[in-house]
PDB file of C-alpha atoms in Angstrom:
ATOM      1  CA  UNK A   1       0.038  -0.156  -0.238  1.00  0.00           C
ATOM      2  CA  UNK A   2       1.338   3.746  -0.640  1.00  0.00           C
ATOM      3  CA  UNK A   3       2.136   5.637   2.419  1.00  0.00           C
ATOM      4  CA  UNK A   4      -0.541   8.452   1.969  1.00  0.00           C
ATOM      5  CA  UNK A   5       1.557  11.871   1.522  1.00  0.00           C
ATOM      6  CA  UNK A   6       0.625  15.061   4.337  1.00  0.00           C
ATOM      7  CA  UNK A   7       1.679  18.478   2.798  1.00  0.00           C
ATOM      8  CA  UNK A   8       1.753  20.573   6.342  1.00  0.00           C
ATOM      9  CA  UNK A   9       3.505  23.597   7.797  1.00  0.00           C
ATOM     10  CA  UNK A  10       4.211  23.290  11.424  1.00  0.00           C
ATOM     11  CA  UNK A  11       3.365  26.420  12.825  1.00  0.00           C
ATOM     12  CA  UNK A  12      -0.821  26.514  10.868  1.00  0.00           C
ATOM     13  CA  UNK A  13      -3.245  25.066  13.763  1.00  0.00           C
ATOM     14  CA  UNK A  14      -4.606  23.748  11.078  1.00  0.00           C
ATOM     15  CA  UNK A  15      -1.720  21.399  10.193  1.00  0.00           C
ATOM     16  CA  UNK A  16      -1.563  20.693  13.634  1.00  0.00           C
ATOM     17  CA  UNK A  17      -4.508  19.285  14.702  1.00  0.00           C
ATOM     18  CA  UNK A  18      -4.422  16.951  11.525  1.00  0.00           C
ATOM     19  CA  UNK A  19      -0.884  15.967  12.674  1.00  0.00           C
ATOM     20  CA  UNK A  20      -2.032  15.402  16.332  1.00  0.00           C
ATOM     21  CA  UNK A  21      -5.192  12.907  14.318  1.00  0.00           C
ATOM     22  CA  UNK A  22      -2.548  10.990  12.137  1.00  0.00           C
ATOM     23  CA  UNK A  23      -0.183  10.604  15.355  1.00  0.00           C
ATOM     24  CA  UNK A  24      -2.749   8.729  17.463  1.00  0.00           C
ATOM     25  CA  UNK A  25      -4.657   6.795  14.977  1.00  0.00           C
ATOM     26  CA  UNK A  26      -1.224   5.738  13.958  1.00  0.00           C
ATOM     27  CA  UNK A  27      -1.249   6.533  10.382  1.00  0.00           C
ATOM     28  CA  UNK A  28       2.158   6.891   8.822  1.00  0.00           C
ATOM     29  CA  UNK A  29       2.789   9.633   5.775  1.00  0.00           C
ATOM     30  CA  UNK A  30       5.195  11.011   3.703  1.00  0.00           C
ATOM     31  CA  UNK A  31       5.520  14.078   5.221  1.00  0.00           C
ATOM     32  CA  UNK A  32       5.883  17.577   2.815  1.00  0.00           C
ATOM     33  CA  UNK A  33       6.319  20.478   4.784  1.00  0.00           C
ATOM     34  CA  UNK A  34       5.493  23.448   2.543  1.00  0.00           C
ATOM     35  CA  UNK A  35       6.176  26.621   3.212  1.00  0.00           C
ATOM     36  CA  UNK A  36       3.311  29.160   2.503  1.00  0.00           C
ATOM     37  CA  UNK A  37       5.093  31.823   1.133  1.00  0.00           C
ATOM     38  CA  UNK A  38       6.633  29.510  -1.353  1.00  0.00           C
ATOM     39  CA  UNK A  39       4.276  26.830  -2.389  1.00  0.00           C
ATOM     40  CA  UNK A  40       5.591  23.600  -4.159  1.00  0.00           C
ATOM     41  CA  UNK A  41       3.796  23.493  -7.213  1.00  0.00           C
ATOM     42  CA  UNK A  42       3.091  19.687  -6.008  1.00  0.00           C
ATOM     43  CA  UNK A  43       1.173  21.217  -3.367  1.00  0.00           C
ATOM     44  CA  UNK A  44      -1.065  23.138  -5.552  1.00  0.00           C
ATOM     45  CA  UNK A  45      -1.248  20.175  -8.358  1.00  0.00           C
ATOM     46  CA  UNK A  46      -3.193  18.036  -5.347  1.00  0.00           C
ATOM     47  CA  UNK A  47      -4.673  21.258  -4.034  1.00  0.00           C
ATOM     48  CA  UNK A  48      -5.420  24.376  -6.655  1.00  0.00           C
ATOM     49  CA  UNK A  49      -6.637  26.295  -2.974  1.00  0.00           C
ATOM     50  CA  UNK A  50      -3.027  26.021  -1.942  1.00  0.00           C
ATOM     51  CA  UNK A  51      -3.673  25.254   1.645  1.00  0.00           C
ATOM     52  CA  UNK A  52      -2.475  23.176   4.299  1.00  0.00           C
ATOM     53  CA  UNK A  53      -3.052  20.566   5.797  1.00  0.00           C
ATOM     54  CA  UNK A  54      -3.936  18.816   2.765  1.00  0.00           C
ATOM     55  CA  UNK A  55      -3.365  14.251   2.675  1.00  0.00           C
ATOM     56  CA  UNK A  56      -3.151  12.735  -0.518  1.00  0.00           C
ATOM     57  CA  UNK A  57      -3.987   9.400  -0.222  1.00  0.00           C
ATOM     58  CA  UNK A  58      -4.440   6.099  -3.328  1.00  0.00           C
ATOM     59  CA  UNK A  59      -7.737   7.417  -3.877  1.00  0.00           C
ATOM     60  CA  UNK A  60      -8.716  11.054  -2.563  1.00  0.00           C
ATOM     61  CA  UNK A  61      -7.310  14.250  -1.851  1.00  0.00           C
ATOM     62  CA  UNK A  62      -8.578  15.621   1.505  1.00  0.00           C
ATOM     63  CA  UNK A  63      -7.748  19.228   1.777  1.00  0.00           C
ATOM     64  CA  UNK A  64      -9.541  20.210   5.293  1.00  0.00           C
ATOM     65  CA  UNK A  65      -7.910  19.496   8.203  1.00  0.00           C
ATOM     66  CA  UNK A  66     -11.014  17.935   9.829  1.00  0.00           C
ATOM     67  CA  UNK A  67     -11.847  16.030   6.993  1.00  0.00           C
ATOM     68  CA  UNK A  68      -8.482  14.529   7.821  1.00  0.00           C
ATOM     69  CA  UNK A  69      -8.820  14.309  11.516  1.00  0.00           C
ATOM     70  CA  UNK A  70     -12.030  12.251  10.731  1.00  0.00           C
ATOM     71  CA  UNK A  71     -10.281   9.848   7.762  1.00  0.00           C
ATOM     72  CA  UNK A  72      -7.546   8.931  10.198  1.00  0.00           C
ATOM     73  CA  UNK A  73     -10.007   8.239  13.512  1.00  0.00           C
ATOM     74  CA  UNK A  74     -12.247   6.545  11.440  1.00  0.00           C
ATOM     75  CA  UNK A  75      -9.292   4.051  10.222  1.00  0.00           C
ATOM     76  CA  UNK A  76      -8.172   3.618  13.884  1.00  0.00           C
ATOM     77  CA  UNK A  77      -9.099   5.784  16.983  1.00  0.00           C
ATOM     78  CA  UNK A  78      -7.222   3.911  20.129  1.00  0.00           C
ATOM     79  CA  UNK A  79      -7.839   6.703  22.179  1.00  0.00           C
ATOM     80  CA  UNK A  80     -11.705   7.117  21.792  1.00  0.00           C
ATOM     81  CA  UNK A  81     -12.006  10.252  20.080  1.00  0.00           C
ATOM     82  CA  UNK A  82     -14.481   9.503  18.178  1.00  0.00           C
ATOM     83  CA  UNK A  83     -16.609   8.456  21.146  1.00  0.00           C
ATOM     84  CA  UNK A  84     -18.426  11.832  22.113  1.00  0.00           C
ATOM     85  CA  UNK A  85     -21.535  13.053  22.069  1.00  0.00           C
ATOM     86  CA  UNK A  86     -23.144  15.347  19.422  1.00  0.00           C
ATOM     87  CA  UNK A  87     -22.369  18.672  20.737  1.00  0.00           C
ATOM     88  CA  UNK A  88     -18.214  17.881  20.726  1.00  0.00           C
ATOM     89  CA  UNK A  89     -19.056  18.673  17.207  1.00  0.00           C
ATOM     90  CA  UNK A  90     -21.186  21.678  17.726  1.00  0.00           C
ATOM     91  CA  UNK A  91     -18.376  23.024  19.511  1.00  0.00           C
ATOM     92  CA  UNK A  92     -15.966  22.376  16.367  1.00  0.00           C
ATOM     93  CA  UNK A  93     -18.399  24.181  14.184  1.00  0.00           C
ATOM     94  CA  UNK A  94     -18.709  27.005  16.463  1.00  0.00           C
ATOM     95  CA  UNK A  95     -14.589  27.035  16.796  1.00  0.00           C
ATOM     96  CA  UNK A  96     -14.153  27.158  12.856  1.00  0.00           C
ATOM     97  CA  UNK A  97     -16.894  29.552  12.203  1.00  0.00           C
ATOM     98  CA  UNK A  98     -16.897  31.811  15.083  1.00  0.00           C
ATOM     99  CA  UNK A  99     -13.962  31.562  17.508  1.00  0.00           C
ATOM    100  CA  UNK A 100     -11.463  31.626  14.754  1.00  0.00           C
ATOM    101  CA  UNK A 101     -12.529  34.736  12.638  1.00  0.00           C
ATOM    102  CA  UNK A 102     -12.491  36.934  15.975  1.00  0.00           C
ATOM    103  CA  UNK A 103      -9.390  35.402  16.247  1.00  0.00           C
ATOM    104  CA  UNK A 104      -7.868  36.155  12.801  1.00  0.00           C
ATOM    105  CA  UNK A 105      -9.462  39.470  13.631  1.00  0.00           C
ATOM    106  CA  UNK A 106      -7.915  39.990  17.026  1.00  0.00           C
ATOM    107  CA  UNK A 107      -4.730  38.483  15.930  1.00  0.00           C
ATOM    108  CA  UNK A 108      -3.862  40.093  12.664  1.00  0.00           C
ATOM    109  CA  UNK A 109      -5.655  43.384  13.055  1.00  0.00           C
ATOM    110  CA  UNK A 110      -5.827  43.903  16.314  1.00  0.00           C
ATOM    111  CA  UNK A 111      -9.464  43.699  16.987  1.00  0.00           C
ATOM    112  CA  UNK A 112      -9.971  44.329  21.020  1.00  0.00           C
ATOM    113  CA  UNK A 113     -14.161  43.639  19.978  1.00  0.00           C
ATOM    114  CA  UNK A 114     -13.020  40.560  17.991  1.00  0.00           C
ATOM    115  CA  UNK A 115     -10.894  39.573  21.306  1.00  0.00           C
ATOM    116  CA  UNK A 116     -14.307  40.487  23.213  1.00  0.00           C
ATOM    117  CA  UNK A 117     -16.250  38.016  21.145  1.00  0.00           C
ATOM    118  CA  UNK A 118     -13.054  35.382  21.500  1.00  0.00           C
ATOM    119  CA  UNK A 119     -13.319  35.705  25.017  1.00  0.00           C
ATOM    120  CA  UNK A 120     -16.782  34.591  25.837  1.00  0.00           C
ATOM    121  CA  UNK A 121     -16.121  31.729  23.586  1.00  0.00           C
ATOM    122  CA  UNK A 122     -13.458  30.530  26.395  1.00  0.00           C
ATOM    123  CA  UNK A 123     -15.100  31.334  28.683  1.00  0.00           C
ATOM    124  CA  UNK A 124     -17.873  28.788  28.012  1.00  0.00           C
ATOM    125  CA  UNK A 125     -15.026  26.054  27.023  1.00  0.00           C
ATOM    126  CA  UNK A 126     -13.500  26.992  30.618  1.00  0.00           C
ATOM    127  CA  UNK A 127     -16.799  26.136  32.532  1.00  0.00           C
ATOM    128  CA  UNK A 128     -17.350  22.823  30.496  1.00  0.00           C
ATOM    129  CA  UNK A 129     -14.206  21.865  31.537  1.00  0.00           C
ATOM    130  CA  UNK A 130     -13.163  18.790  33.464  1.00  0.00           C
ATOM    131  CA  UNK A 131     -10.221  18.202  32.761  1.00  0.00           C
ATOM    132  CA  UNK A 132     -11.163  18.099  29.139  1.00  0.00           C
ATOM    133  CA  UNK A 133     -14.283  19.023  27.088  1.00  0.00           C
ATOM    134  CA  UNK A 134     -15.823  15.242  27.796  1.00  0.00           C
ATOM    135  CA  UNK A 135     -14.358  14.236  30.924  1.00  0.00           C
ATOM    136  CA  UNK A 136     -11.039  12.708  32.118  1.00  0.00           C
ATOM    137  CA  UNK A 137     -10.075  11.978  28.756  1.00  0.00           C
ATOM    138  CA  UNK A 138      -9.290  14.164  25.376  1.00  0.00           C
ATOM    139  CA  UNK A 139     -11.183  13.738  22.254  1.00  0.00           C
ATOM    140  CA  UNK A 140     -12.151  14.869  18.613  1.00  0.00           C
ATOM    141  CA  UNK A 141     -13.519  18.238  20.358  1.00  0.00           C
ATOM    142  CA  UNK A 142     -10.558  18.687  22.864  1.00  0.00           C
ATOM    143  CA  UNK A 143      -7.448  18.126  19.815  1.00  0.00           C
ATOM    144  CA  UNK A 144      -9.830  19.733  16.574  1.00  0.00           C
ATOM    145  CA  UNK A 145      -9.708  23.199  19.273  1.00  0.00           C
ATOM    146  CA  UNK A 146      -6.648  23.530  21.418  1.00  0.00           C
ATOM    147  CA  UNK A 147      -4.438  24.221  18.231  1.00  0.00           C
ATOM    148  CA  UNK A 148      -6.454  27.745  18.029  1.00  0.00           C
ATOM    149  CA  UNK A 149      -6.486  28.634  21.621  1.00  0.00           C
ATOM    150  CA  UNK A 150      -3.055  28.493  21.631  1.00  0.00           C
ATOM    151  CA  UNK A 151      -2.421  30.635  18.788  1.00  0.00           C
ATOM    152  CA  UNK A 152      -5.257  32.681  20.580  1.00  0.00           C
ATOM    153  CA  UNK A 153      -3.445  32.509  23.732  1.00  0.00           C
ATOM    154  CA  UNK A 154       0.059  33.838  22.549  1.00  0.00           C
ATOM    155  CA  UNK A 155      -1.241  36.500  20.730  1.00  0.00           C
ATOM    156  CA  UNK A 156      -0.613  38.373  24.289  1.00  0.00           C
ATOM    157  CA  UNK A 157      -0.203  35.676  26.250  1.00  0.00           C
ATOM    158  CA  UNK A 158       0.310  37.996  29.675  1.00  0.00           C
ATOM    159  CA  UNK A 159      -2.858  38.920  28.750  1.00  0.00           C
ATOM    160  CA  UNK A 160      -4.250  35.642  27.914  1.00  0.00           C
ATOM    161  CA  UNK A 161      -2.616  34.344  31.539  1.00  0.00           C
ATOM    162  CA  UNK A 162      -4.415  37.344  33.266  1.00  0.00           C
ATOM    163  CA  UNK A 163      -7.893  36.170  32.182  1.00  0.00           C
ATOM    164  CA  UNK A 164     -10.489  34.075  35.133  1.00  0.00           C
ATOM    165  CA  UNK A 165     -10.581  30.975  33.195  1.00  0.00           C
ATOM    166  CA  UNK A 166      -8.175  28.634  34.945  1.00  0.00           C
ATOM    167  CA  UNK A 167      -9.419  25.421  33.717  1.00  0.00           C
ATOM    168  CA  UNK A 168      -9.051  26.661  30.247  1.00  0.00           C
ATOM    169  CA  UNK A 169      -5.303  27.725  30.739  1.00  0.00           C
ATOM    170  CA  UNK A 170      -5.198  24.352  32.817  1.00  0.00           C
ATOM    171  CA  UNK A 171      -5.981  22.572  29.672  1.00  0.00           C
ATOM    172  CA  UNK A 172      -3.618  24.365  27.315  1.00  0.00           C
ATOM    173  CA  UNK A 173      -0.889  24.515  29.342  1.00  0.00           C
ATOM    174  CA  UNK A 174      -1.002  20.723  30.172  1.00  0.00           C
ATOM    175  CA  UNK A 175      -1.957  20.664  25.913  1.00  0.00           C
ATOM    176  CA  UNK A 176       1.321  22.500  25.511  1.00  0.00           C
ATOM    177  CA  UNK A 177       3.988  20.644  27.814  1.00  0.00           C
ATOM    178  CA  UNK A 178       2.791  17.002  26.643  1.00  0.00           C
ATOM    179  CA  UNK A 179       5.204  14.612  24.937  1.00  0.00           C
ATOM    180  CA  UNK A 180       2.074  14.658  21.796  1.00  0.00           C
ATOM    181  CA  UNK A 181       2.507  17.435  21.561  1.00  0.00           C
ATOM    182  CA  UNK A 182       6.379  17.768  21.437  1.00  0.00           C
ATOM    183  CA  UNK A 183       5.957  14.648  19.372  1.00  0.00           C
ATOM    184  CA  UNK A 184       3.884  16.869  16.209  1.00  0.00           C
ATOM    185  CA  UNK A 185       6.209  19.714  16.450  1.00  0.00           C
ATOM    186  CA  UNK A 186       9.452  18.729  15.663  1.00  0.00           C
ATOM    187  CA  UNK A 187      11.469  20.789  13.257  1.00  0.00           C
ATOM    188  CA  UNK A 188      11.708  19.407   9.348  1.00  0.00           C
ATOM    189  CA  UNK A 189      13.144  20.846   6.394  1.00  0.00           C
ATOM    190  CA  UNK A 190      11.231  22.587   3.444  1.00  0.00           C
ATOM    191  CA  UNK A 191      10.387  20.037   1.293  1.00  0.00           C
ATOM    192  CA  UNK A 192      10.938  20.233  -2.667  1.00  0.00           C
ATOM    193  CA  UNK A 193      10.622  17.592  -4.969  1.00  0.00           C
ATOM    194  CA  UNK A 194      13.368  15.229  -4.772  1.00  0.00           C
ATOM    195  CA  UNK A 195      14.465  15.580  -1.053  1.00  0.00           C
ATOM    196  CA  UNK A 196      14.908  12.284   0.647  1.00  0.00           C
ATOM    197  CA  UNK A 197      11.612  10.556   2.382  1.00  0.00           C
ATOM    198  CA  UNK A 198      10.408  11.871   5.616  1.00  0.00           C
ATOM    199  CA  UNK A 199       7.933  10.053   7.466  1.00  0.00           C
ATOM    200  CA  UNK A 200       5.612  11.565  10.192  1.00  0.00           C
ATOM    201  CA  UNK A 201       4.914  10.447  13.036  1.00  0.00           C
ATOM    202  CA  UNK A 202       8.723   9.454  13.594  1.00  0.00           C
ATOM    203  CA  UNK A 203      10.741  12.357  11.929  1.00  0.00           C
ATOM    204  CA  UNK A 204      12.484   9.036  10.263  1.00  0.00           C
ATOM    205  CA  UNK A 205      14.261   9.785   6.883  1.00  0.00           C
ATOM    206  CA  UNK A 206      15.004   6.667   4.513  1.00  0.00           C
TER     207      UNK A 206
END
């Protein structure tokens, strides 16, 4: 069987959550690290919209991060990430469609009103966490949302740390200090055609 090819960018929160699911599922991919300002033509041939992540399988090109997560977990879900109520999928949808636009307006335009709107969603998460969104163990919703909470937090970390959301702060801290996060954040050189193969998870080079 041909390994899937994953076009990724280390610091992109969408690519992070795709890598999290692939690693949890134990699906080995050929990783191709992309620079968004200098996109490989092979990426654009696979997905003309030119965003990451993109997963190229034997039968399909999957160019939405949540779809990559669901594809991986449908094949193998040893940690039970899909074992969550419908409310989990609703939270992910709200994170993607409501929280992320406010995050972007705050991060890239300094919009304080957008920060306040985003913070309302984060306070809702804080009230739900115990210690994860649906109990003791992380689910798909946790891993699909955490990478964006991380991005939000580091826009102004002192401000974030000063807010009254202790459960959220602990949830994020546990995530960013975890071996799981370290494993998906290894640095890889920019890929170009002809390079040796980098395998993910693991970063083995052949």
